[in-house]
Amino acid sequence: MKFSIGGSLKLAFRPWVEGIENIPAEGPAILASNHLSFSDSFFLPAVLDRKITFIAKSEYFTSPGVKGRLTAAFFKGVGQLPVDRSGGRGAGEAAIKSGIEVLERGELFGIYPEGTRSPDGRLYRGKPGGLARVALATGAPVIPVAMIDTEKVQPPGKIVPKMIRPGIRIGKPLDFTRYQGMEGDRFILRSVTDEVMYEIMKLSGQEYVDIYATAAKRQLADAAKAETAQAEAKRKAEAERARKAAAE
């Protein structure tokens, strides 16, 4: 199924790829990518000869409707692993355990260090728990990946994709074996994560923002609520002025 869907995607969108030679022909490796669009998890597997396993949120496997069924079929077909993220820390531990198991089988493991899609196209601070802990526990190399223009192919909230040619830049593998056995040190985890995010930033050309994307989404949501409340207050004030004018 991967090859049929991947072939269709490559034919329809013609994604360009740089640095494909940095993907090892065999053996474990972690592909750490920026995250601009839902379609990232389609385009990256499509351009690789090897299977890559991402930890996908369980909603992708249980969403209703035609889109939900197609999404579930694709993720199952390419071997993605559903993880229930509603359990807080337990969900994170399950994802880490799954990633380690994938790498111990000698396969490719894909991860989005930002933890969620960028809300505005900028690159946000990487979360140190998953990426760094999996890398230090396994000794697998970390390969930085930059998705380019995928947010233009399928903007958030849009079902029908636009026929825009996206790109993928794959960087040279990063070796963190010097830190193996130190996955309990939060300063080491932060250092490893920041080094990977710096390489992703260089590959993608994105503006870097030193806060988590989840915090940025909350800020944007709060700003939108405040703007809506301000507009509603203005509307009510204007309506009240009109009422008083009509009564005079």
Tab-separated table of C-alpha atoms in Angstrom:
chain	number	residue	atom	x	y	z
A	1	MET	CA	0.000	0.000	0.000
A	2	LYS	CA	2.871	2.374	0.790
A	3	PHE	CA	4.211	2.099	-2.725
A	4	SER	CA	0.840	2.647	-4.421
A	5	ILE	CA	0.008	5.735	-2.341
A	6	GLY	CA	3.594	6.976	-2.403
A	7	GLY	CA	3.763	6.597	-6.168
A	8	SER	CA	0.510	8.494	-6.603
A	9	LEU	CA	1.728	11.324	-4.367
A	10	LYS	CA	5.029	11.618	-6.224
A	11	LEU	CA	3.267	11.624	-9.565
A	12	ALA	CA	0.662	14.213	-8.532
A	13	PHE	CA	2.795	16.617	-6.495
A	14	ARG	CA	6.353	15.896	-7.738
A	15	PRO	CA	8.032	16.653	-4.393
A	16	TRP	CA	11.688	17.595	-4.707
A	17	VAL	CA	14.218	16.016	-2.356
A	18	GLU	CA	17.725	17.011	-1.323
A	19	GLY	CA	20.053	14.841	0.755
A	20	ILE	CA	18.363	11.489	0.168
A	21	GLU	CA	21.843	9.945	0.285
A	22	ASN	CA	21.921	10.727	4.023
A	23	ILE	CA	19.320	8.006	4.682
A	24	PRO	CA	21.187	4.775	5.492
A	25	ALA	CA	20.388	1.807	3.279
A	26	GLU	CA	19.951	-0.348	6.379
A	27	GLY	CA	20.097	-0.156	10.134
A	28	PRO	CA	18.295	2.037	12.669
A	29	ALA	CA	18.028	5.813	12.410
A	30	ILE	CA	15.794	8.556	13.786
A	31	LEU	CA	14.358	11.071	11.324
A	32	ALA	CA	13.560	14.275	13.224
A	33	SER	CA	11.434	16.647	11.176
A	34	ASN	CA	9.763	20.011	11.454
A	35	HIS	CA	5.989	19.790	11.291
A	36	LEU	CA	4.069	22.178	9.029
A	37	SER	CA	1.123	20.109	7.871
A	38	PHE	CA	-0.862	16.932	8.338
A	39	SER	CA	0.508	15.921	4.928
A	40	ASP	CA	4.091	15.740	6.285
A	41	SER	CA	3.380	12.172	7.370
A	42	PHE	CA	2.402	11.347	3.776
A	43	PHE	CA	5.163	13.045	1.797
A	44	LEU	CA	8.176	11.922	3.824
A	45	PRO	CA	7.356	8.180	3.655
A	46	ALA	CA	6.484	8.600	-0.033
A	47	VAL	CA	10.008	9.691	-1.035
A	48	LEU	CA	11.872	7.043	0.979
A	49	ASP	CA	12.681	3.553	-0.242
A	50	ARG	CA	12.652	2.314	3.343
A	51	LYS	CA	9.684	2.093	5.660
A	52	ILE	CA	9.544	4.820	8.303
A	53	THR	CA	7.394	4.475	11.403
A	54	PHE	CA	5.901	7.497	13.105
A	55	ILE	CA	4.031	7.550	16.367
A	56	ALA	CA	0.628	8.800	15.246
A	57	LYS	CA	-2.106	10.009	17.572
A	58	SER	CA	-4.856	7.442	17.953
A	59	GLU	CA	-7.494	9.844	16.574
A	60	TYR	CA	-5.996	9.309	13.109
A	61	PHE	CA	-7.122	5.682	13.322
A	62	THR	CA	-10.599	6.295	14.695
A	63	SER	CA	-11.872	9.468	12.964
A	64	PRO	CA	-15.278	9.076	11.272
A	65	GLY	CA	-16.217	9.767	7.667
A	66	VAL	CA	-14.529	9.088	4.350
A	67	LYS	CA	-11.451	11.144	5.208
A	68	GLY	CA	-11.126	9.327	8.537
A	69	ARG	CA	-11.297	5.903	6.901
A	70	LEU	CA	-8.789	6.850	4.226
A	71	THR	CA	-6.424	8.298	6.814
A	72	ALA	CA	-6.650	5.198	8.997
A	73	ALA	CA	-6.074	2.941	5.989
A	74	PHE	CA	-2.980	4.886	4.970
A	75	PHE	CA	-1.416	4.932	8.425
A	76	LYS	CA	-2.095	1.238	8.944
A	77	GLY	CA	-0.772	0.454	5.478
A	78	VAL	CA	2.553	2.147	6.090
A	79	GLY	CA	2.897	0.723	9.579
A	80	GLN	CA	2.309	3.789	11.732
A	81	LEU	CA	1.722	3.171	15.406
A	82	PRO	CA	-1.326	4.636	17.181
A	83	VAL	CA	-0.701	6.105	20.629
A	84	ASP	CA	-3.421	7.506	22.884
A	85	ARG	CA	-2.058	10.906	23.882
A	86	SER	CA	-4.823	11.645	26.388
A	87	GLY	CA	-2.965	9.881	29.171
A	88	GLY	CA	-0.370	12.568	29.829
A	89	ARG	CA	2.982	11.224	30.961
A	90	GLY	CA	1.902	7.614	30.422
A	91	ALA	CA	1.264	8.347	26.757
A	92	GLY	CA	4.725	9.859	26.421
A	93	GLU	CA	6.341	6.810	27.962
A	94	ALA	CA	4.397	4.545	25.604
A	95	ALA	CA	5.593	6.550	22.611
A	96	ILE	CA	9.209	6.389	23.762
A	97	LYS	CA	8.961	2.642	24.332
A	98	SER	CA	7.458	2.167	20.856
A	99	GLY	CA	10.212	4.245	19.260
A	100	ILE	CA	12.912	2.207	20.975
A	101	GLU	CA	11.302	-1.031	19.780
A	102	VAL	CA	11.218	0.235	16.182
A	103	LEU	CA	14.921	1.110	16.296
A	104	GLU	CA	15.881	-2.161	17.976
A	105	ARG	CA	14.387	-3.895	14.935
A	106	GLY	CA	16.842	-1.961	12.771
A	107	GLU	CA	14.165	0.280	11.227
A	108	LEU	CA	13.633	4.011	10.706
A	109	PHE	CA	11.742	5.939	13.363
A	110	GLY	CA	10.182	9.326	12.543
A	111	ILE	CA	9.443	12.005	15.110
A	112	TYR	CA	8.329	15.636	15.194
A	113	PRO	CA	10.328	17.236	18.048
A	114	GLU	CA	7.987	20.250	18.206
A	115	GLY	CA	5.266	17.857	19.343
A	116	THR	CA	2.567	19.441	17.197
A	117	ARG	CA	2.144	21.301	13.923
A	118	SER	CA	3.483	24.844	13.719
A	119	PRO	CA	0.564	27.289	13.996
A	120	ASP	CA	2.164	29.923	11.762
A	121	GLY	CA	4.954	28.359	9.710
A	122	ARG	CA	7.714	29.207	12.166
A	123	LEU	CA	9.947	26.636	13.890
A	124	TYR	CA	9.311	26.180	17.593
A	125	ARG	CA	11.314	24.829	20.510
A	126	GLY	CA	11.757	21.062	20.489
A	127	LYS	CA	10.427	18.985	23.355
A	128	PRO	CA	13.351	17.120	24.933
A	129	GLY	CA	11.557	14.049	26.268
A	130	GLY	CA	10.891	11.877	23.222
A	131	LEU	CA	13.597	12.560	20.659
A	132	ALA	CA	16.577	12.803	22.981
A	133	ARG	CA	15.590	9.920	25.229
A	134	VAL	CA	15.047	7.565	22.301
A	135	ALA	CA	18.340	8.630	20.714
A	136	LEU	CA	20.362	8.146	23.901
A	137	ALA	CA	18.666	4.878	24.814
A	138	THR	CA	19.409	3.306	21.419
A	139	GLY	CA	22.516	5.072	20.125
A	140	ALA	CA	20.767	5.474	16.763
A	141	PRO	CA	21.870	8.449	14.634
A	142	VAL	CA	19.488	11.383	14.356
A	143	ILE	CA	18.856	12.670	10.829
A	144	PRO	CA	17.391	16.201	10.694
A	145	VAL	CA	14.669	16.709	8.090
A	146	ALA	CA	13.030	19.887	6.798
A	147	MET	CA	9.630	19.803	5.140
A	148	ILE	CA	9.234	22.742	2.756
A	149	ASP	CA	5.894	24.317	1.739
A	150	THR	CA	3.760	21.367	2.882
A	151	GLU	CA	1.547	23.804	4.782
A	152	LYS	CA	0.684	25.346	1.407
A	153	VAL	CA	-0.352	21.963	0.008
A	154	GLN	CA	-2.848	21.358	2.785
A	155	PRO	CA	-3.455	24.385	5.038
A	156	PRO	CA	-4.938	23.599	8.468
A	157	GLY	CA	-8.656	22.922	8.242
A	158	LYS	CA	-8.630	22.281	4.484
A	159	ILE	CA	-9.586	18.833	3.188
A	160	VAL	CA	-8.819	19.221	-0.508
A	161	PRO	CA	-5.068	19.755	-1.124
A	162	LYS	CA	-3.661	22.393	-3.453
A	163	MET	CA	-1.445	21.283	-6.320
A	164	ILE	CA	1.728	22.911	-5.008
A	165	ARG	CA	5.126	21.232	-5.272
A	166	PRO	CA	6.566	20.668	-1.776
A	167	GLY	CA	10.162	19.921	-0.901
A	168	ILE	CA	12.149	17.838	1.571
A	169	ARG	CA	15.720	18.525	2.737
A	170	ILE	CA	17.503	15.752	4.586
A	171	GLY	CA	20.577	16.633	6.618
A	172	LYS	CA	23.618	14.643	7.627
A	173	PRO	CA	23.252	12.180	10.519
A	174	LEU	CA	24.044	13.476	14.011
A	175	ASP	CA	25.859	11.163	16.413
A	176	PHE	CA	24.954	11.438	20.104
A	177	THR	CA	26.511	8.199	21.328
A	178	ARG	CA	28.837	10.283	23.505
A	179	TYR	CA	25.829	10.890	25.737
A	180	GLN	CA	24.554	7.298	25.932
A	181	GLY	CA	23.480	6.320	29.408
A	182	MET	CA	22.774	9.958	30.313
A	183	GLU	CA	19.122	10.051	29.278
A	184	GLY	CA	18.186	10.885	32.879
A	185	ASP	CA	20.060	14.200	32.723
A	186	ARG	CA	17.613	16.933	31.673
A	187	PHE	CA	20.433	19.279	30.663
A	188	ILE	CA	21.808	16.679	28.260
A	189	LEU	CA	18.322	16.042	26.874
A	190	ARG	CA	17.869	19.770	26.251
A	191	SER	CA	21.301	20.065	24.634
A	192	VAL	CA	20.654	17.158	22.261
A	193	THR	CA	17.225	18.499	21.312
A	194	ASP	CA	18.497	22.031	20.715
A	195	GLU	CA	21.300	20.760	18.480
A	196	VAL	CA	18.804	18.857	16.341
A	197	MET	CA	16.445	21.850	16.152
A	198	TYR	CA	19.327	24.092	15.060
A	199	GLU	CA	20.083	21.745	12.160
A	200	ILE	CA	16.397	21.637	11.187
A	201	MET	CA	16.325	25.438	11.251
A	202	LYS	CA	19.320	25.619	8.903
A	203	LEU	CA	17.714	23.146	6.513
A	204	SER	CA	14.255	24.723	6.535
A	205	GLY	CA	15.140	28.409	6.653
A	206	GLN	CA	12.330	28.932	9.151
A	207	GLU	CA	12.319	31.656	11.755
A	208	TYR	CA	13.018	30.044	15.148
A	209	VAL	CA	10.843	30.858	18.163
A	210	ASP	CA	12.146	29.780	21.577
A	211	ILE	CA	8.810	28.700	23.026
A	212	TYR	CA	6.838	25.518	22.594
A	213	ALA	CA	4.361	25.369	19.725
A	214	THR	CA	1.622	24.337	22.153
A	215	ALA	CA	2.178	27.585	24.091
A	216	ALA	CA	2.111	29.568	20.840
A	217	LYS	CA	-1.207	27.959	19.918
A	218	ARG	CA	-2.654	28.947	23.289
A	219	GLN	CA	-1.445	32.513	22.810
A	220	LEU	CA	-3.010	32.689	19.352
A	221	ALA	CA	-6.265	31.217	20.642
A	222	ASP	CA	-6.361	33.695	23.541
A	223	ALA	CA	-5.652	36.583	21.165
A	224	ALA	CA	-8.440	35.423	18.852
A	225	LYS	CA	-10.874	35.208	21.791
A	226	ALA	CA	-9.877	38.681	22.976
A	227	GLU	CA	-10.345	40.071	19.468
A	228	THR	CA	-13.773	38.433	19.205
A	229	ALA	CA	-14.787	39.783	22.608
A	230	GLN	CA	-13.596	43.259	21.668
A	231	ALA	CA	-15.542	43.145	18.405
A	232	GLU	CA	-18.666	41.959	20.244
A	233	ALA	CA	-18.333	44.734	22.833
A	234	LYS	CA	-17.957	47.295	20.047
A	235	ARG	CA	-21.025	45.915	18.279
A	236	LYS	CA	-23.092	46.126	21.465
A	237	ALA	CA	-21.904	49.669	22.146
A	238	GLU	CA	-22.835	50.764	18.633
A	239	ALA	CA	-26.231	49.095	18.940
A	240	GLU	CA	-26.829	50.869	22.238
A	241	ARG	CA	-25.882	54.241	20.740
A	242	ALA	CA	-28.217	53.599	17.828
A	243	ARG	CA	-31.031	52.678	20.235
A	244	LYS	CA	-30.559	55.854	22.246
A	245	ALA	CA	-30.417	57.971	19.100
A	246	ALA	CA	-33.655	56.450	17.861
A	247	ALA	CA	-35.324	57.117	21.213
A	248	GLU	CA	-34.462	60.828	21.232
